PDB file of C-alpha atoms in Angstrom:
ATOM      1  CA  MET A   1     209.589 163.428 120.316  1.00  0.00           C
ATOM      2  CA  LYS A   2     209.860 160.190 118.378  1.00  0.00           C
ATOM      3  CA  PRO A   3     210.179 160.703 114.610  1.00  0.00           C
ATOM      4  CA  SER A   4     207.443 159.249 112.462  1.00  0.00           C
ATOM      5  CA  LEU A   5     207.860 156.182 110.288  1.00  0.00           C
ATOM      6  CA  ALA A   6     207.845 158.316 107.160  1.00  0.00           C
ATOM      7  CA  SER A   7     210.654 160.500 108.548  1.00  0.00           C
ATOM      8  CA  ARG A   8     212.789 157.499 109.455  1.00  0.00           C
ATOM      9  CA  LEU A   9     212.276 155.924 106.038  1.00  0.00           C
ATOM     10  CA  SER A  10     213.106 159.215 104.331  1.00  0.00           C
ATOM     11  CA  LEU A  11     216.346 159.569 106.296  1.00  0.00           C
ATOM     12  CA  ARG A  12     217.332 156.002 105.458  1.00  0.00           C
ATOM     13  CA  PHE A  13     216.562 156.563 101.786  1.00  0.00           C
ATOM     14  CA  VAL A  14     218.665 159.736 101.700  1.00  0.00           C
ATOM     15  CA  ALA A  15     221.585 158.002 103.446  1.00  0.00           C
ATOM     16  CA  LEU A  16     221.453 154.973 101.140  1.00  0.00           C
ATOM     17  CA  ALA A  17     221.121 157.162  98.041  1.00  0.00           C
ATOM     18  CA  TYR A  18     224.111 159.212  99.184  1.00  0.00           C
ATOM     19  CA  LEU A  19     226.220 156.070  99.634  1.00  0.00           C
ATOM     20  CA  PHE A  20     225.000 154.651  96.332  1.00  0.00           C
ATOM     21  CA  VAL A  21     225.933 157.734  94.314  1.00  0.00           C
ATOM     22  CA  LEU A  22     229.276 158.448  95.994  1.00  0.00           C
ATOM     23  CA  LEU A  23     230.510 154.915  96.679  1.00  0.00           C
ATOM     24  CA  LEU A  24     228.711 152.078  94.950  1.00  0.00           C
ATOM     25  CA  VAL A  25     228.367 153.635  91.502  1.00  0.00           C
ATOM     26  CA  PRO A  26     232.092 154.527  91.111  1.00  0.00           C
ATOM     27  CA  ILE A  27     233.146 151.123  92.432  1.00  0.00           C
ATOM     28  CA  GLY A  28     230.670 149.398  90.143  1.00  0.00           C
ATOM     29  CA  VAL A  29     231.981 151.300  87.116  1.00  0.00           C
ATOM     30  CA  ILE A  30     235.584 150.382  87.970  1.00  0.00           C
ATOM     31  CA  LEU A  31     234.709 146.699  88.394  1.00  0.00           C
ATOM     32  CA  TYR A  32     232.707 146.664  85.165  1.00  0.00           C
ATOM     33  CA  ARG A  33     235.486 148.293  83.160  1.00  0.00           C
ATOM     34  CA  THR A  34     238.015 145.949  84.743  1.00  0.00           C
ATOM     35  CA  PHE A  35     236.262 142.677  83.966  1.00  0.00           C
ATOM     36  CA  GLU A  36     234.439 143.577  80.755  1.00  0.00           C
ATOM     37  CA  ASN A  37     237.242 141.867  78.790  1.00  0.00           C
ATOM     38  CA  GLY A  38     237.316 138.812  81.055  1.00  0.00           C
ATOM     39  CA  LEU A  39     239.438 137.498  83.900  1.00  0.00           C
ATOM     40  CA  VAL A  40     242.312 136.549  81.611  1.00  0.00           C
ATOM     41  CA  ALA A  41     242.798 140.116  80.410  1.00  0.00           C
ATOM     42  CA  PHE A  42     242.652 141.347  84.012  1.00  0.00           C
ATOM     43  CA  ALA A  43     245.224 138.780  85.126  1.00  0.00           C
ATOM     44  CA  GLN A  44     247.532 139.731  82.265  1.00  0.00           C
ATOM     45  CA  SER A  45     247.213 143.432  83.110  1.00  0.00           C
ATOM     46  CA  ILE A  46     248.167 143.008  86.772  1.00  0.00           C
ATOM     47  CA  SER A  47     250.966 140.528  86.053  1.00  0.00           C
ATOM     48  CA  THR A  48     253.104 142.818  83.922  1.00  0.00           C
ATOM     49  CA  PRO A  49     256.597 143.665  85.231  1.00  0.00           C
ATOM     50  CA  ALA A  50     255.462 147.215  86.049  1.00  0.00           C
ATOM     51  CA  SER A  51     252.460 145.950  88.038  1.00  0.00           C
ATOM     52  CA  ILE A  52     254.473 143.392  89.975  1.00  0.00           C
ATOM     53  CA  SER A  53     257.185 145.945  90.712  1.00  0.00           C
ATOM     54  CA  ALA A  54     254.586 148.493  91.876  1.00  0.00           C
ATOM     55  CA  LEU A  55     252.948 145.921  94.161  1.00  0.00           C
ATOM     56  CA  ASN A  56     256.290 144.859  95.609  1.00  0.00           C
ATOM     57  CA  LEU A  57     257.299 148.464  96.229  1.00  0.00           C
ATOM     58  CA  SER A  58     253.975 149.240  97.927  1.00  0.00           C
ATOM     59  CA  LEU A  59     254.356 146.220 100.199  1.00  0.00           C
ATOM     60  CA  LEU A  60     257.987 147.121 100.918  1.00  0.00           C
ATOM     61  CA  ILE A  61     256.978 150.620 102.004  1.00  0.00           C
ATOM     62  CA  VAL A  62     254.293 149.134 104.248  1.00  0.00           C
ATOM     63  CA  ALA A  63     256.820 146.703 105.721  1.00  0.00           C
ATOM     64  CA  ILE A  64     259.108 149.617 106.642  1.00  0.00           C
ATOM     65  CA  VAL A  65     256.464 152.117 107.742  1.00  0.00           C
ATOM     66  CA  VAL A  66     254.449 149.854 110.038  1.00  0.00           C
ATOM     67  CA  PRO A  67     257.263 148.859 112.460  1.00  0.00           C
ATOM     68  CA  VAL A  68     258.480 152.473 112.633  1.00  0.00           C
ATOM     69  CA  ASN A  69     255.013 153.785 113.414  1.00  0.00           C
ATOM     70  CA  VAL A  70     254.362 150.994 115.911  1.00  0.00           C
ATOM     71  CA  ILE A  71     257.468 151.867 117.922  1.00  0.00           C
ATOM     72  CA  PHE A  72     256.886 155.611 117.634  1.00  0.00           C
ATOM     73  CA  GLY A  73     253.169 155.265 118.353  1.00  0.00           C
ATOM     74  CA  ILE A  74     253.601 153.221 121.516  1.00  0.00           C
ATOM     75  CA  VAL A  75     256.331 155.485 122.865  1.00  0.00           C
ATOM     76  CA  VAL A  76     254.363 158.670 122.148  1.00  0.00           C
ATOM     77  CA  ALA A  77     251.112 157.238 123.511  1.00  0.00           C
ATOM     78  CA  LEU A  78     252.873 156.226 126.737  1.00  0.00           C
ATOM     79  CA  ALA A  79     254.457 159.675 126.994  1.00  0.00           C
ATOM     80  CA  LEU A  80     251.131 161.453 126.469  1.00  0.00           C
ATOM     81  CA  VAL A  81     249.181 159.285 128.903  1.00  0.00           C
ATOM     82  CA  ARG A  82     251.747 158.490 131.596  1.00  0.00           C
ATOM     83  CA  GLY A  83     254.061 161.489 131.305  1.00  0.00           C
ATOM     84  CA  ARG A  84     253.829 165.008 132.646  1.00  0.00           C
ATOM     85  CA  PHE A  85     256.316 167.253 130.871  1.00  0.00           C
ATOM     86  CA  PRO A  86     256.545 170.719 129.287  1.00  0.00           C
ATOM     87  CA  GLY A  87     255.414 170.761 125.669  1.00  0.00           C
ATOM     88  CA  ARG A  88     252.933 167.926 126.081  1.00  0.00           C
ATOM     89  CA  GLY A  89     250.229 169.947 124.324  1.00  0.00           C
ATOM     90  CA  LEU A  90     252.614 170.710 121.477  1.00  0.00           C
ATOM     91  CA  LEU A  91     253.306 166.999 121.055  1.00  0.00           C
ATOM     92  CA  GLN A  92     249.560 166.354 120.902  1.00  0.00           C
ATOM     93  CA  ALA A  93     249.283 168.927 118.116  1.00  0.00           C
ATOM     94  CA  VAL A  94     252.215 167.433 116.198  1.00  0.00           C
ATOM     95  CA  VAL A  95     250.616 163.984 116.299  1.00  0.00           C
ATOM     96  CA  ASP A  96     247.415 165.384 114.777  1.00  0.00           C
ATOM     97  CA  LEU A  97     249.267 167.485 112.206  1.00  0.00           C
ATOM     98  CA  PRO A  98     248.964 164.918 109.358  1.00  0.00           C
ATOM     99  CA  PHE A  99     245.173 165.147 109.674  1.00  0.00           C
ATOM    100  CA  ALA A 100     245.276 168.900 109.062  1.00  0.00           C
ATOM    101  CA  VAL A 101     248.074 169.250 106.486  1.00  0.00           C
ATOM    102  CA  SER A 102     247.552 168.337 102.852  1.00  0.00           C
ATOM    103  CA  PRO A 103     249.764 165.444 101.676  1.00  0.00           C
ATOM    104  CA  ILE A 104     250.951 167.671  98.826  1.00  0.00           C
ATOM    105  CA  VAL A 105     252.311 170.110 101.406  1.00  0.00           C
ATOM    106  CA  VAL A 106     254.099 167.219 103.098  1.00  0.00           C
ATOM    107  CA  GLY A 107     255.781 166.314  99.820  1.00  0.00           C
ATOM    108  CA  VAL A 108     256.854 169.915  99.192  1.00  0.00           C
ATOM    109  CA  ALA A 109     258.254 170.163 102.728  1.00  0.00           C
ATOM    110  CA  LEU A 110     260.297 166.999 102.233  1.00  0.00           C
ATOM    111  CA  ILE A 111     261.710 168.372  98.979  1.00  0.00           C
ATOM    112  CA  MET A 112     262.694 171.587 100.765  1.00  0.00           C
ATOM    113  CA  LEU A 113     264.429 169.570 103.467  1.00  0.00           C
ATOM    114  CA  TRP A 114     266.011 166.699 101.533  1.00  0.00           C
ATOM    115  CA  GLY A 115     266.156 167.991  97.956  1.00  0.00           C
ATOM    116  CA  ALA A 116     269.390 168.878  96.194  1.00  0.00           C
ATOM    117  CA  ASN A 117     269.137 172.496  97.390  1.00  0.00           C
ATOM    118  CA  GLY A 118     267.414 171.696 100.688  1.00  0.00           C
ATOM    119  CA  TRP A 119     268.633 171.990 104.254  1.00  0.00           C
ATOM    120  CA  PHE A 120     269.869 168.397 104.288  1.00  0.00           C
ATOM    121  CA  GLY A 121     270.509 168.117 100.567  1.00  0.00           C
ATOM    122  CA  ALA A 122     274.205 167.544 101.193  1.00  0.00           C
ATOM    123  CA  VAL A 123     273.447 163.873 101.906  1.00  0.00           C
ATOM    124  CA  GLU A 124     273.093 163.370  98.153  1.00  0.00           C
ATOM    125  CA  ASP A 125     276.791 164.229  97.792  1.00  0.00           C
ATOM    126  CA  LEU A 126     277.455 161.214 100.000  1.00  0.00           C
ATOM    127  CA  GLY A 127     275.537 158.976  97.613  1.00  0.00           C
ATOM    128  CA  PHE A 128     272.366 158.770  99.737  1.00  0.00           C
ATOM    129  CA  LYS A 129     269.413 159.800  97.576  1.00  0.00           C
ATOM    130  CA  VAL A 130     266.276 160.692  99.530  1.00  0.00           C
ATOM    131  CA  ILE A 131     264.028 162.630  97.168  1.00  0.00           C
ATOM    132  CA  PHE A 132     262.880 160.715  94.070  1.00  0.00           C
ATOM    133  CA  GLY A 133     263.917 157.490  95.768  1.00  0.00           C
ATOM    134  CA  LEU A 134     262.648 154.945  98.292  1.00  0.00           C
ATOM    135  CA  PRO A 135     263.765 156.908 101.410  1.00  0.00           C
ATOM    136  CA  GLY A 136     261.685 159.933 100.424  1.00  0.00           C
ATOM    137  CA  MET A 137     258.630 157.789  99.739  1.00  0.00           C
ATOM    138  CA  VAL A 138     259.030 156.076 103.094  1.00  0.00           C
ATOM    139  CA  LEU A 139     259.391 159.402 104.923  1.00  0.00           C
ATOM    140  CA  ALA A 140     256.277 160.778 103.226  1.00  0.00           C
ATOM    141  CA  THR A 141     254.265 157.676 104.105  1.00  0.00           C
ATOM    142  CA  ILE A 142     255.496 157.660 107.700  1.00  0.00           C
ATOM    143  CA  PHE A 143     254.321 161.227 108.140  1.00  0.00           C
ATOM    144  CA  VAL A 144     250.814 160.726 106.758  1.00  0.00           C
ATOM    145  CA  THR A 145     250.313 157.531 108.817  1.00  0.00           C
ATOM    146  CA  LEU A 146     251.827 158.987 111.988  1.00  0.00           C
ATOM    147  CA  PRO A 147     248.667 159.442 114.110  1.00  0.00           C
ATOM    148  CA  PHE A 148     246.916 156.100 113.719  1.00  0.00           C
ATOM    149  CA  VAL A 149     248.772 153.926 116.223  1.00  0.00           C
ATOM    150  CA  VAL A 150     249.033 156.784 118.721  1.00  0.00           C
ATOM    151  CA  ARG A 151     245.327 157.613 118.583  1.00  0.00           C
ATOM    152  CA  GLU A 152     244.268 153.963 118.878  1.00  0.00           C
ATOM    153  CA  VAL A 153     246.610 153.099 121.753  1.00  0.00           C
ATOM    154  CA  GLU A 154     246.193 156.308 123.767  1.00  0.00           C
ATOM    155  CA  PRO A 155     242.539 155.792 124.870  1.00  0.00           C
ATOM    156  CA  VAL A 156     243.262 152.171 125.786  1.00  0.00           C
ATOM    157  CA  LEU A 157     246.109 153.261 128.041  1.00  0.00           C
ATOM    158  CA  ARG A 158     243.815 155.784 129.717  1.00  0.00           C
ATOM    159  CA  GLU A 159     241.176 153.113 130.234  1.00  0.00           C
ATOM    160  CA  ILE A 160     243.431 150.495 131.835  1.00  0.00           C
ATOM    161  CA  GLY A 161     245.053 153.012 134.190  1.00  0.00           C
ATOM    162  CA  GLU A 162     248.334 152.496 136.001  1.00  0.00           C
ATOM    163  CA  GLU A 163     247.317 150.163 138.851  1.00  0.00           C
ATOM    164  CA  GLN A 164     248.548 146.930 137.261  1.00  0.00           C
ATOM    165  CA  GLU A 165     251.827 148.513 136.165  1.00  0.00           C
ATOM    166  CA  GLN A 166     252.415 149.902 139.652  1.00  0.00           C
ATOM    167  CA  ALA A 167     251.634 146.497 141.175  1.00  0.00           C
ATOM    168  CA  ALA A 168     254.143 144.825 138.864  1.00  0.00           C
ATOM    169  CA  ALA A 169     256.785 147.382 139.814  1.00  0.00           C
ATOM    170  CA  THR A 170     256.061 146.760 143.495  1.00  0.00           C
ATOM    171  CA  LEU A 171     256.660 143.043 142.959  1.00  0.00           C
ATOM    172  CA  GLY A 172     260.086 143.787 141.497  1.00  0.00           C
ATOM    173  CA  ALA A 173     259.447 143.886 137.744  1.00  0.00           C
ATOM    174  CA  ASN A 174     261.629 146.261 135.790  1.00  0.00           C
ATOM    175  CA  THR A 175     260.322 148.670 133.151  1.00  0.00           C
ATOM    176  CA  TRP A 176     260.743 146.276 130.231  1.00  0.00           C
ATOM    177  CA  GLN A 177     259.122 143.351 132.081  1.00  0.00           C
ATOM    178  CA  THR A 178     256.207 145.545 133.064  1.00  0.00           C
ATOM    179  CA  PHE A 179     255.698 146.702 129.499  1.00  0.00           C
ATOM    180  CA  TRP A 180     256.049 143.249 127.942  1.00  0.00           C
ATOM    181  CA  ARG A 181     253.866 141.352 130.403  1.00  0.00           C
ATOM    182  CA  ILE A 182     251.341 143.967 131.538  1.00  0.00           C
ATOM    183  CA  THR A 183     251.086 146.951 129.201  1.00  0.00           C
ATOM    184  CA  LEU A 184     251.478 145.289 125.794  1.00  0.00           C
ATOM    185  CA  PRO A 185     248.835 142.567 126.361  1.00  0.00           C
ATOM    186  CA  ALA A 186     246.432 145.239 127.607  1.00  0.00           C
ATOM    187  CA  ILE A 187     246.830 147.447 124.532  1.00  0.00           C
ATOM    188  CA  ARG A 188     247.097 144.664 121.945  1.00  0.00           C
ATOM    189  CA  TRP A 189     243.710 145.267 120.327  1.00  0.00           C
ATOM    190  CA  GLY A 190     244.129 149.013 120.111  1.00  0.00           C
ATOM    191  CA  LEU A 191     247.609 148.460 118.693  1.00  0.00           C
ATOM    192  CA  THR A 192     246.341 145.925 116.172  1.00  0.00           C
ATOM    193  CA  TYR A 193     243.577 148.281 115.058  1.00  0.00           C
ATOM    194  CA  GLY A 194     246.126 151.066 114.610  1.00  0.00           C
ATOM    195  CA  ILE A 195     248.361 148.778 112.556  1.00  0.00           C
ATOM    196  CA  VAL A 196     245.508 147.848 110.232  1.00  0.00           C
ATOM    197  CA  LEU A 197     244.633 151.522 109.697  1.00  0.00           C
ATOM    198  CA  THR A 198     248.297 152.306 109.066  1.00  0.00           C
ATOM    199  CA  VAL A 199     248.544 149.555 106.455  1.00  0.00           C
ATOM    200  CA  ALA A 200     245.409 150.757 104.667  1.00  0.00           C
ATOM    201  CA  ARG A 201     246.560 154.378 104.654  1.00  0.00           C
ATOM    202  CA  ALA A 202     250.090 153.497 103.515  1.00  0.00           C
ATOM    203  CA  LEU A 203     248.817 151.396 100.608  1.00  0.00           C
ATOM    204  CA  GLY A 204     246.505 154.126  99.376  1.00  0.00           C
ATOM    205  CA  GLU A 205     248.750 157.171  99.815  1.00  0.00           C
ATOM    206  CA  PHE A 206     249.165 159.221  96.662  1.00  0.00           C
ATOM    207  CA  GLY A 207     249.575 162.972  97.230  1.00  0.00           C
ATOM    208  CA  ALA A 208     252.713 162.967  99.371  1.00  0.00           C
ATOM    209  CA  VAL A 209     254.338 160.049  97.548  1.00  0.00           C
ATOM    210  CA  ILE A 210     253.939 161.456  94.041  1.00  0.00           C
ATOM    211  CA  MET A 211     255.776 164.624  95.105  1.00  0.00           C
ATOM    212  CA  VAL A 212     258.905 162.740  96.225  1.00  0.00           C
ATOM    213  CA  SER A 213     258.880 159.934  93.656  1.00  0.00           C
ATOM    214  CA  SER A 214     260.341 159.890  90.172  1.00  0.00           C
ATOM    215  CA  GLY A 215     257.427 157.713  89.114  1.00  0.00           C
ATOM    216  CA  PHE A 216     259.600 155.534  86.873  1.00  0.00           C
ATOM    217  CA  PRO A 217     258.126 152.035  86.421  1.00  0.00           C
ATOM    218  CA  GLY A 218     260.131 149.426  88.249  1.00  0.00           C
ATOM    219  CA  VAL A 219     262.076 152.084  90.169  1.00  0.00           C
ATOM    220  CA  SER A 220     259.827 154.229  92.365  1.00  0.00           C
ATOM    221  CA  GLN A 221     256.268 153.575  91.259  1.00  0.00           C
ATOM    222  CA  THR A 222     253.741 152.310  93.794  1.00  0.00           C
ATOM    223  CA  LEU A 223     250.326 150.912  92.940  1.00  0.00           C
ATOM    224  CA  THR A 224     248.652 154.294  93.331  1.00  0.00           C
ATOM    225  CA  LEU A 225     251.247 155.907  91.073  1.00  0.00           C
ATOM    226  CA  LEU A 226     250.796 153.069  88.570  1.00  0.00           C
ATOM    227  CA  VAL A 227     247.065 153.827  88.364  1.00  0.00           C
ATOM    228  CA  HIS A 228     247.834 157.504  87.785  1.00  0.00           C
ATOM    229  CA  ALA A 229     250.533 156.820  85.180  1.00  0.00           C
ATOM    230  CA  ARG A 230     248.416 154.388  83.197  1.00  0.00           C
ATOM    231  CA  TYR A 231     245.363 156.622  83.163  1.00  0.00           C
ATOM    232  CA  ILE A 232     246.980 160.044  82.665  1.00  0.00           C
ATOM    233  CA  ASP A 233     250.288 159.403  80.927  1.00  0.00           C
ATOM    234  CA  ASP A 234     249.726 156.201  78.954  1.00  0.00           C
ATOM    235  CA  HIS A 235     245.973 156.662  78.342  1.00  0.00           C
ATOM    236  CA  ASN A 236     245.647 152.977  79.210  1.00  0.00           C
ATOM    237  CA  THR A 237     242.278 153.110  80.927  1.00  0.00           C
ATOM    238  CA  PHE A 238     241.881 149.328  81.153  1.00  0.00           C
ATOM    239  CA  GLY A 239     245.296 148.973  82.761  1.00  0.00           C
ATOM    240  CA  ALA A 240     244.458 151.786  85.191  1.00  0.00           C
ATOM    241  CA  TYR A 241     241.159 150.156  86.145  1.00  0.00           C
ATOM    242  CA  SER A 242     242.880 146.795  86.611  1.00  0.00           C
ATOM    243  CA  ALA A 243     245.551 148.281  88.888  1.00  0.00           C
ATOM    244  CA  ALA A 244     242.843 150.159  90.806  1.00  0.00           C
ATOM    245  CA  THR A 245     240.900 146.927  91.271  1.00  0.00           C
ATOM    246  CA  LEU A 246     243.999 145.182  92.582  1.00  0.00           C
ATOM    247  CA  LEU A 247     244.569 148.019  95.043  1.00  0.00           C
ATOM    248  CA  MET A 248     240.904 147.937  96.012  1.00  0.00           C
ATOM    249  CA  ALA A 249     241.045 144.183  96.599  1.00  0.00           C
ATOM    250  CA  ILE A 250     243.966 144.612  98.985  1.00  0.00           C
ATOM    251  CA  ALA A 251     242.078 147.405 100.769  1.00  0.00           C
ATOM    252  CA  VAL A 252     238.994 145.196 101.120  1.00  0.00           C
ATOM    253  CA  ILE A 253     241.112 142.428 102.638  1.00  0.00           C
ATOM    254  CA  VAL A 254     242.532 144.925 105.127  1.00  0.00           C
ATOM    255  CA  LEU A 255     239.044 146.205 106.001  1.00  0.00           C
ATOM    256  CA  LEU A 256     237.728 142.662 106.461  1.00  0.00           C
ATOM    257  CA  LEU A 257     240.642 141.927 108.760  1.00  0.00           C
ATOM    258  CA  MET A 258     239.855 145.087 110.711  1.00  0.00           C
ATOM    259  CA  THR A 259     236.197 144.031 111.047  1.00  0.00           C
ATOM    260  CA  LEU A 260     237.122 140.553 112.254  1.00  0.00           C
ATOM    261  CA  LEU A 261     239.542 141.961 114.800  1.00  0.00           C
ATOM    262  CA  ASP A 262     236.925 144.420 116.020  1.00  0.00           C
ATOM    263  CA  ARG A 263     234.400 141.630 116.508  1.00  0.00           C
ATOM    264  CA  LYS A 264     236.912 139.474 118.342  1.00  0.00           C
ATOM    265  CA  ARG A 265     237.849 142.415 120.569  1.00  0.00           C
ATOM    266  CA  SER A 266     234.192 143.075 121.433  1.00  0.00           C
ATOM    267  CA  THR A 267     233.653 139.424 122.477  1.00  0.00           C
ATOM    268  CA  GLU A 268     236.523 139.423 124.966  1.00  0.00           C
TER     269      GLU A 268
END
């Protein structure tokens, strides 16, 4: 039974109202509070040493996390799709674990493992500080972004099958040549999509990172932690809104890139 025009319009109105209340209104308030004092004040707020340091640290974490997750994601996706081994179901569950576990729990687990009294806390005696330093923040971000590359590459590998790889092997190509010339070009769009999602998630991570970071400006404070510190600790609402707008602008750029890549993939 086809729904009536009134029903369709009502559903559209409800959906748009839902998006307006939950998404557009908060974003509009942030943008208004950010630019109510002008562009100059905004530029000054995001160009402070703390802001620049937070941006650089966020980008550094992304630069470390993305290559690690790309390598891990491709290897795991190949193992899940091409491999037949005991514990395959367990590996599937581990990959999806970050979707089910709260980031706060991830931070607590890292403290229990790498903290001063943790299982591997002895590394601090060797001068290698994990918790409340960059390594801990990187580990936390790697964990929460773990599934994206795997889950984007895995269905592509299932779709392309193994025929081309087997043909390349028959013609004398070794494993690396087969991967580089056959498999990688075939999964490039799924891999790219996973990378974009990983970048967006890494930039916006807060819960796991705040647990393993000291939060000191210029030391271990990312953009998300800067927003929190300015709003809660310093009561600098304008500075918090400005940092949030900067983070939002980067996220929008990432989302636009993802949209363009998706359109290009659909035209091929």
